[in-house]
PDB file of C-alpha atoms in Angstrom:
ATOM      1  CA  GLU A  61     203.436 139.478 127.436  1.00  0.00           C
ATOM      2  CA  ASP A  62     207.296 139.077 126.577  1.00  0.00           C
ATOM      3  CA  LYS A  63     209.316 141.618 128.702  1.00  0.00           C
ATOM      4  CA  VAL A  64     212.679 140.620 126.634  1.00  0.00           C
ATOM      5  CA  VAL A  65     212.644 139.784 123.081  1.00  0.00           C
ATOM      6  CA  GLN A  66     215.768 138.116 121.633  1.00  0.00           C
ATOM      7  CA  SER A  67     216.853 138.375 117.909  1.00  0.00           C
ATOM      8  CA  PRO A  68     217.744 136.288 115.677  1.00  0.00           C
ATOM      9  CA  LEU A  69     216.358 133.294 117.102  1.00  0.00           C
ATOM     10  CA  SER A  70     218.861 131.144 115.425  1.00  0.00           C
ATOM     11  CA  LEU A  71     221.668 131.607 113.249  1.00  0.00           C
ATOM     12  CA  VAL A  72     224.553 129.460 111.654  1.00  0.00           C
ATOM     13  CA  VAL A  73     227.957 130.765 111.119  1.00  0.00           C
ATOM     14  CA  HIS A  74     231.146 129.652 110.149  1.00  0.00           C
ATOM     15  CA  GLU A  75     234.260 129.663 112.485  1.00  0.00           C
ATOM     16  CA  GLY A  76     236.222 132.838 112.484  1.00  0.00           C
ATOM     17  CA  ASP A  77     232.941 134.840 111.874  1.00  0.00           C
ATOM     18  CA  THR A  78     231.459 137.557 114.270  1.00  0.00           C
ATOM     19  CA  VAL A  79     228.411 137.282 115.737  1.00  0.00           C
ATOM     20  CA  THR A  80     225.983 139.873 117.021  1.00  0.00           C
ATOM     21  CA  LEU A  81     222.999 139.034 119.139  1.00  0.00           C
ATOM     22  CA  ASN A  82     220.435 141.575 120.173  1.00  0.00           C
ATOM     23  CA  CYS A  83     218.155 141.810 123.123  1.00  0.00           C
ATOM     24  CA  SER A  84     215.433 144.475 123.833  1.00  0.00           C
ATOM     25  CA  TYR A  85     213.695 145.032 127.200  1.00  0.00           C
ATOM     26  CA  GLU A  86     210.833 146.824 128.805  1.00  0.00           C
ATOM     27  CA  VAL A  87     211.801 149.965 130.710  1.00  0.00           C
ATOM     28  CA  THR A  88     209.425 149.820 133.663  1.00  0.00           C
ATOM     29  CA  ASN A  89     211.460 149.529 137.011  1.00  0.00           C
ATOM     30  CA  PHE A  90     214.492 147.763 134.897  1.00  0.00           C
ATOM     31  CA  ARG A  91     217.445 147.275 137.225  1.00  0.00           C
ATOM     32  CA  SER A  92     219.813 145.360 135.124  1.00  0.00           C
ATOM     33  CA  LEU A  93     220.331 143.175 132.001  1.00  0.00           C
ATOM     34  CA  LEU A  94     222.036 139.832 132.286  1.00  0.00           C
ATOM     35  CA  TRP A  95     223.399 137.553 129.585  1.00  0.00           C
ATOM     36  CA  TYR A  96     223.939 133.505 129.922  1.00  0.00           C
ATOM     37  CA  LYS A  97     225.229 130.937 127.910  1.00  0.00           C
ATOM     38  CA  GLN A  98     223.460 127.558 127.713  1.00  0.00           C
ATOM     39  CA  GLU A  99     225.245 124.469 126.203  1.00  0.00           C
ATOM     40  CA  LYS A 100     224.229 121.208 127.179  1.00  0.00           C
ATOM     41  CA  LYS A 101     223.159 121.633 130.785  1.00  0.00           C
ATOM     42  CA  ALA A 102     222.826 124.884 133.167  1.00  0.00           C
ATOM     43  CA  PRO A 103     223.355 128.077 131.901  1.00  0.00           C
ATOM     44  CA  THR A 104     226.219 129.904 133.093  1.00  0.00           C
ATOM     45  CA  PHE A 105     226.496 133.579 133.580  1.00  0.00           C
ATOM     46  CA  LEU A 106     228.659 135.921 130.983  1.00  0.00           C
ATOM     47  CA  PHE A 107     227.670 139.455 131.970  1.00  0.00           C
ATOM     48  CA  MET A 108     225.609 141.653 133.989  1.00  0.00           C
ATOM     49  CA  LEU A 109     224.818 145.372 132.683  1.00  0.00           C
ATOM     50  CA  THR A 110     223.594 148.038 134.782  1.00  0.00           C
ATOM     51  CA  SER A 111     225.024 151.452 133.250  1.00  0.00           C
ATOM     52  CA  SER A 112     224.459 152.466 129.624  1.00  0.00           C
ATOM     53  CA  GLY A 113     227.287 152.805 127.223  1.00  0.00           C
ATOM     54  CA  ILE A 114     229.845 150.983 129.277  1.00  0.00           C
ATOM     55  CA  GLU A 115     231.309 147.796 127.514  1.00  0.00           C
ATOM     56  CA  LYS A 116     231.756 144.625 129.393  1.00  0.00           C
ATOM     57  CA  LYS A 117     234.366 142.236 127.980  1.00  0.00           C
ATOM     58  CA  SER A 118     235.681 138.289 128.422  1.00  0.00           C
ATOM     59  CA  GLY A 119     237.963 137.086 126.085  1.00  0.00           C
ATOM     60  CA  ARG A 120     236.170 137.253 122.505  1.00  0.00           C
ATOM     61  CA  LEU A 121     232.996 137.970 124.117  1.00  0.00           C
ATOM     62  CA  SER A 122     231.756 141.616 124.735  1.00  0.00           C
ATOM     63  CA  SER A 123     228.540 143.290 125.591  1.00  0.00           C
ATOM     64  CA  ILE A 124     226.822 146.766 126.124  1.00  0.00           C
ATOM     65  CA  LEU A 125     223.687 148.122 127.199  1.00  0.00           C
ATOM     66  CA  ASP A 126     221.620 151.019 125.704  1.00  0.00           C
ATOM     67  CA  LYS A 127     219.402 152.399 128.184  1.00  0.00           C
ATOM     68  CA  LYS A 128     217.947 154.969 125.959  1.00  0.00           C
ATOM     69  CA  GLU A 129     216.876 152.709 123.146  1.00  0.00           C
ATOM     70  CA  LEU A 130     216.269 149.722 125.567  1.00  0.00           C
ATOM     71  CA  PHE A 131     218.447 147.111 124.128  1.00  0.00           C
ATOM     72  CA  SER A 132     221.466 145.173 124.596  1.00  0.00           C
ATOM     73  CA  ILE A 133     224.035 143.731 122.267  1.00  0.00           C
ATOM     74  CA  LEU A 134     226.251 140.568 122.679  1.00  0.00           C
ATOM     75  CA  ASN A 135     229.386 140.413 120.288  1.00  0.00           C
ATOM     76  CA  ILE A 136     231.286 137.174 119.604  1.00  0.00           C
ATOM     77  CA  THR A 137     234.399 137.962 117.570  1.00  0.00           C
ATOM     78  CA  ALA A 138     236.424 135.161 115.724  1.00  0.00           C
ATOM     79  CA  THR A 139     233.938 132.342 116.696  1.00  0.00           C
ATOM     80  CA  GLN A 140     234.813 128.886 117.450  1.00  0.00           C
ATOM     81  CA  THR A 141     232.774 125.682 117.430  1.00  0.00           C
ATOM     82  CA  GLY A 142     232.787 125.839 121.325  1.00  0.00           C
ATOM     83  CA  ASP A 143     230.669 129.230 121.070  1.00  0.00           C
ATOM     84  CA  SER A 144     227.900 126.826 119.675  1.00  0.00           C
ATOM     85  CA  ALA A 145     225.060 127.371 122.381  1.00  0.00           C
ATOM     86  CA  ILE A 146     221.886 129.067 123.486  1.00  0.00           C
ATOM     87  CA  TYR A 147     222.769 132.659 124.712  1.00  0.00           C
ATOM     88  CA  LEU A 148     219.899 133.812 127.135  1.00  0.00           C
ATOM     89  CA  CYS A 149     219.326 137.413 127.853  1.00  0.00           C
ATOM     90  CA  ALA A 150     217.456 138.285 130.916  1.00  0.00           C
ATOM     91  CA  SER A 151     216.110 141.605 132.467  1.00  0.00           C
ATOM     92  CA  LEU A 152     216.006 142.321 136.074  1.00  0.00           C
ATOM     93  CA  TYR A 153     213.482 144.565 137.522  1.00  0.00           C
ATOM     94  CA  TYR A 154     213.119 146.863 141.004  1.00  0.00           C
ATOM     95  CA  GLY A 155     210.240 145.798 143.186  1.00  0.00           C
ATOM     96  CA  ASN A 156     209.665 142.352 142.274  1.00  0.00           C
ATOM     97  CA  ASN A 157     213.423 141.611 141.539  1.00  0.00           C
ATOM     98  CA  ARG A 158     212.351 139.011 138.929  1.00  0.00           C
ATOM     99  CA  LEU A 159     214.311 137.889 136.270  1.00  0.00           C
ATOM    100  CA  ALA A 160     212.544 137.564 132.795  1.00  0.00           C
ATOM    101  CA  PHE A 161     214.298 135.706 130.160  1.00  0.00           C
ATOM    102  CA  GLY A 162     214.165 136.049 126.577  1.00  0.00           C
ATOM    103  CA  LYS A 163     213.719 132.939 124.247  1.00  0.00           C
ATOM    104  CA  GLY A 164     217.407 132.839 123.522  1.00  0.00           C
ATOM    105  CA  ASN A 165     219.624 133.269 120.398  1.00  0.00           C
ATOM    106  CA  GLN A 166     220.821 129.828 119.218  1.00  0.00           C
ATOM    107  CA  VAL A 167     224.081 130.067 117.749  1.00  0.00           C
ATOM    108  CA  VAL A 168     225.750 127.072 115.664  1.00  0.00           C
ATOM    109  CA  VAL A 169     229.413 127.603 114.793  1.00  0.00           C
ATOM    110  CA  ILE A 170     230.357 125.339 111.994  1.00  0.00           C
ATOM    111  CA  PRO A 171     233.977 124.329 111.157  1.00  0.00           C
TER     112      PRO A 171
ATOM    113  CA  ASP B 285     231.756 120.344 145.549  1.00  0.00           C
ATOM    114  CA  THR B 286     228.698 121.284 143.194  1.00  0.00           C
ATOM    115  CA  ALA B 287     227.508 124.709 143.996  1.00  0.00           C
ATOM    116  CA  VAL B 288     223.728 124.078 142.970  1.00  0.00           C
ATOM    117  CA  SER B 289     222.812 120.442 142.937  1.00  0.00           C
ATOM    118  CA  GLN B 290     219.534 118.895 142.055  1.00  0.00           C
ATOM    119  CA  THR B 291     218.318 115.329 142.005  1.00  0.00           C
ATOM    120  CA  PRO B 292     217.470 113.297 140.114  1.00  0.00           C
ATOM    121  CA  LYS B 293     218.683 114.494 136.915  1.00  0.00           C
ATOM    122  CA  TYR B 294     216.352 112.349 134.724  1.00  0.00           C
ATOM    123  CA  LEU B 295     212.833 111.279 135.686  1.00  0.00           C
ATOM    124  CA  VAL B 296     210.484 109.235 133.501  1.00  0.00           C
ATOM    125  CA  THR B 297     207.069 108.856 134.974  1.00  0.00           C
ATOM    126  CA  GLN B 298     203.242 108.016 134.202  1.00  0.00           C
ATOM    127  CA  MET B 299     200.479 110.601 134.090  1.00  0.00           C
ATOM    128  CA  GLY B 300     198.838 110.943 137.403  1.00  0.00           C
ATOM    129  CA  ASN B 301     201.836 110.036 139.435  1.00  0.00           C
ATOM    130  CA  ASP B 302     203.301 112.408 142.137  1.00  0.00           C
ATOM    131  CA  LYS B 303     206.900 113.234 142.065  1.00  0.00           C
ATOM    132  CA  SER B 304     209.492 115.617 143.586  1.00  0.00           C
ATOM    133  CA  ILE B 305     212.609 117.038 142.640  1.00  0.00           C
ATOM    134  CA  LYS B 306     215.285 118.270 145.432  1.00  0.00           C
ATOM    135  CA  CYS B 307     217.730 121.111 145.342  1.00  0.00           C
ATOM    136  CA  GLU B 308     220.606 121.909 147.339  1.00  0.00           C
ATOM    137  CA  GLN B 309     223.030 124.814 147.267  1.00  0.00           C
ATOM    138  CA  ASN B 310     226.391 125.215 149.206  1.00  0.00           C
ATOM    139  CA  LEU B 311     226.996 128.938 148.037  1.00  0.00           C
ATOM    140  CA  GLY B 312     225.384 130.524 151.375  1.00  0.00           C
ATOM    141  CA  HIS B 313     223.064 132.394 149.202  1.00  0.00           C
ATOM    142  CA  ASP B 314     219.590 133.303 150.646  1.00  0.00           C
ATOM    143  CA  THR B 315     217.452 133.217 147.626  1.00  0.00           C
ATOM    144  CA  MET B 316     216.570 129.949 145.574  1.00  0.00           C
ATOM    145  CA  TYR B 317     214.480 129.684 142.594  1.00  0.00           C
ATOM    146  CA  TRP B 318     212.624 127.015 140.329  1.00  0.00           C
ATOM    147  CA  TYR B 319     212.375 127.751 136.630  1.00  0.00           C
ATOM    148  CA  LYS B 320     210.902 125.591 133.947  1.00  0.00           C
ATOM    149  CA  GLN B 321     212.513 125.201 130.610  1.00  0.00           C
ATOM    150  CA  ASP B 322     210.030 123.825 127.720  1.00  0.00           C
ATOM    151  CA  SER B 323     211.020 122.417 124.662  1.00  0.00           C
ATOM    152  CA  LYS B 324     211.448 125.675 122.823  1.00  0.00           C
ATOM    153  CA  LYS B 325     214.105 126.415 125.627  1.00  0.00           C
ATOM    154  CA  PHE B 326     212.240 129.188 127.014  1.00  0.00           C
ATOM    155  CA  LEU B 327     213.177 129.636 130.726  1.00  0.00           C
ATOM    156  CA  LYS B 328     210.446 130.634 132.906  1.00  0.00           C
ATOM    157  CA  ILE B 329     210.228 131.335 136.578  1.00  0.00           C
ATOM    158  CA  MET B 330     207.856 129.317 138.739  1.00  0.00           C
ATOM    159  CA  PHE B 331     208.962 130.203 142.484  1.00  0.00           C
ATOM    160  CA  SER B 332     211.466 131.854 144.363  1.00  0.00           C
ATOM    161  CA  TYR B 333     212.263 131.687 148.265  1.00  0.00           C
ATOM    162  CA  ASN B 334     214.310 134.177 150.149  1.00  0.00           C
ATOM    163  CA  ASN B 335     215.280 132.878 153.289  1.00  0.00           C
ATOM    164  CA  LYS B 336     212.583 129.923 153.554  1.00  0.00           C
ATOM    165  CA  GLU B 337     209.994 132.526 152.835  1.00  0.00           C
ATOM    166  CA  LEU B 338     208.084 132.466 149.397  1.00  0.00           C
ATOM    167  CA  ILE B 339     208.628 135.701 147.492  1.00  0.00           C
ATOM    168  CA  ILE B 340     207.487 134.891 143.912  1.00  0.00           C
ATOM    169  CA  ASN B 341     204.441 132.353 142.878  1.00  0.00           C
ATOM    170  CA  GLU B 342     203.789 132.568 139.186  1.00  0.00           C
ATOM    171  CA  THR B 343     200.679 131.457 137.918  1.00  0.00           C
ATOM    172  CA  VAL B 344     201.446 127.899 138.219  1.00  0.00           C
ATOM    173  CA  PRO B 345     198.933 125.184 138.881  1.00  0.00           C
ATOM    174  CA  ASN B 346     198.667 124.440 142.525  1.00  0.00           C
ATOM    175  CA  ARG B 347     199.759 120.812 141.628  1.00  0.00           C
ATOM    176  CA  PHE B 348     203.093 122.230 142.084  1.00  0.00           C
ATOM    177  CA  SER B 349     204.291 122.878 145.476  1.00  0.00           C
ATOM    178  CA  PRO B 350     207.801 124.077 146.494  1.00  0.00           C
ATOM    179  CA  LYS B 351     208.864 123.456 149.961  1.00  0.00           C
ATOM    180  CA  SER B 352     212.178 125.182 151.769  1.00  0.00           C
ATOM    181  CA  PRO B 353     213.286 123.341 154.910  1.00  0.00           C
ATOM    182  CA  ASP B 354     215.907 125.739 155.336  1.00  0.00           C
ATOM    183  CA  LYS B 355     217.903 128.495 152.873  1.00  0.00           C
ATOM    184  CA  ALA B 356     219.927 125.818 151.483  1.00  0.00           C
ATOM    185  CA  HIS B 357     217.390 123.508 150.147  1.00  0.00           C
ATOM    186  CA  LEU B 358     214.266 124.173 147.937  1.00  0.00           C
ATOM    187  CA  ASN B 359     212.408 121.061 146.777  1.00  0.00           C
ATOM    188  CA  LEU B 360     209.608 120.992 144.538  1.00  0.00           C
ATOM    189  CA  HIS B 361     206.580 118.339 144.757  1.00  0.00           C
ATOM    190  CA  ILE B 362     204.477 117.669 141.647  1.00  0.00           C
ATOM    191  CA  ASN B 363     200.921 116.019 142.227  1.00  0.00           C
ATOM    192  CA  SER B 364     198.894 114.361 139.622  1.00  0.00           C
ATOM    193  CA  LEU B 365     201.510 114.987 136.785  1.00  0.00           C
ATOM    194  CA  GLU B 366     200.306 115.654 133.323  1.00  0.00           C
ATOM    195  CA  LEU B 367     201.735 115.352 129.834  1.00  0.00           C
ATOM    196  CA  GLY B 368     202.341 119.397 129.691  1.00  0.00           C
ATOM    197  CA  ASP B 369     204.667 118.914 132.677  1.00  0.00           C
ATOM    198  CA  SER B 370     207.385 117.404 130.863  1.00  0.00           C
ATOM    199  CA  ALA B 371     210.297 119.812 130.590  1.00  0.00           C
ATOM    200  CA  VAL B 372     213.603 120.505 132.482  1.00  0.00           C
ATOM    201  CA  TYR B 373     213.415 122.027 135.608  1.00  0.00           C
ATOM    202  CA  PHE B 374     216.333 124.186 136.694  1.00  0.00           C
ATOM    203  CA  CYS B 375     216.826 125.133 140.268  1.00  0.00           C
ATOM    204  CA  ALA B 376     219.098 128.237 140.961  1.00  0.00           C
ATOM    205  CA  SER B 377     220.132 130.444 143.640  1.00  0.00           C
ATOM    206  CA  SER B 378     221.492 134.121 144.195  1.00  0.00           C
ATOM    207  CA  GLN B 379     223.015 136.303 146.591  1.00  0.00           C
ATOM    208  CA  ASN B 380     220.452 139.403 147.568  1.00  0.00           C
ATOM    209  CA  ARG B 381     217.717 138.727 144.926  1.00  0.00           C
ATOM    210  CA  ALA B 382     219.422 141.000 142.620  1.00  0.00           C
ATOM    211  CA  GLY B 383     222.633 139.225 141.723  1.00  0.00           C
ATOM    212  CA  GLU B 384     223.692 136.621 138.854  1.00  0.00           C
ATOM    213  CA  LEU B 385     221.938 133.290 139.307  1.00  0.00           C
ATOM    214  CA  PHE B 386     223.777 130.179 139.664  1.00  0.00           C
ATOM    215  CA  PHE B 387     221.922 127.175 138.213  1.00  0.00           C
ATOM    216  CA  GLY B 388     221.776 123.646 138.928  1.00  0.00           C
ATOM    217  CA  GLU B 389     222.193 121.487 135.985  1.00  0.00           C
ATOM    218  CA  GLY B 390     218.514 120.649 135.518  1.00  0.00           C
ATOM    219  CA  SER B 391     216.039 117.732 136.119  1.00  0.00           C
ATOM    220  CA  ARG B 392     214.615 116.446 132.971  1.00  0.00           C
ATOM    221  CA  LEU B 393     210.985 115.193 133.529  1.00  0.00           C
ATOM    222  CA  THR B 394     209.327 113.153 131.098  1.00  0.00           C
ATOM    223  CA  VAL B 395     205.661 112.207 131.546  1.00  0.00           C
ATOM    224  CA  LEU B 396     204.292 109.540 129.652  1.00  0.00           C
TER     225      LEU B 396
END
């Protein structure tokens, strides 16, 4: 079964638009939630979220975790063509310390 | 000075062959992983080693055998390759098993 569900699976936006990506996860033994960006090759780390309600920002990207409703959002403002990528959400659990990935949000930004 | 390096980057082979992918990390991390990413880009964990000890072994066919000679290396050997093994295999490492993963650039395996 899927521990991590991402939506939408794919979207196409124009440069300058704002993108909101969703990631829901299972609660049992939840430890933290991570976001990665994958362009052509290796996924690269964006954020790790452990506490609810605390926004993390990096330039035009921001992310927040809601541990009551069991989801996280990744926002990208003023999108650029370089933001085109697959955004992967993963949840980490206590016990097995296993990182479970979702299927990704494929974002295409057109000029 | 690549942090996590995998070789080869591309591998094309016939069904039934045996092949290996090597991975090395120079980050001083104690945990290493193998992930498989299929054509739909779904990343799924296969194995994890912590200080040369196997700690995660997903339901992967026993044709796949990881080997960790030391904590900086984790190799993946695959016997009797099948068409369904075609995928991109990512090696990754982390510190303390709870931190962010650092990924290699992937090894694209194509089985004909």
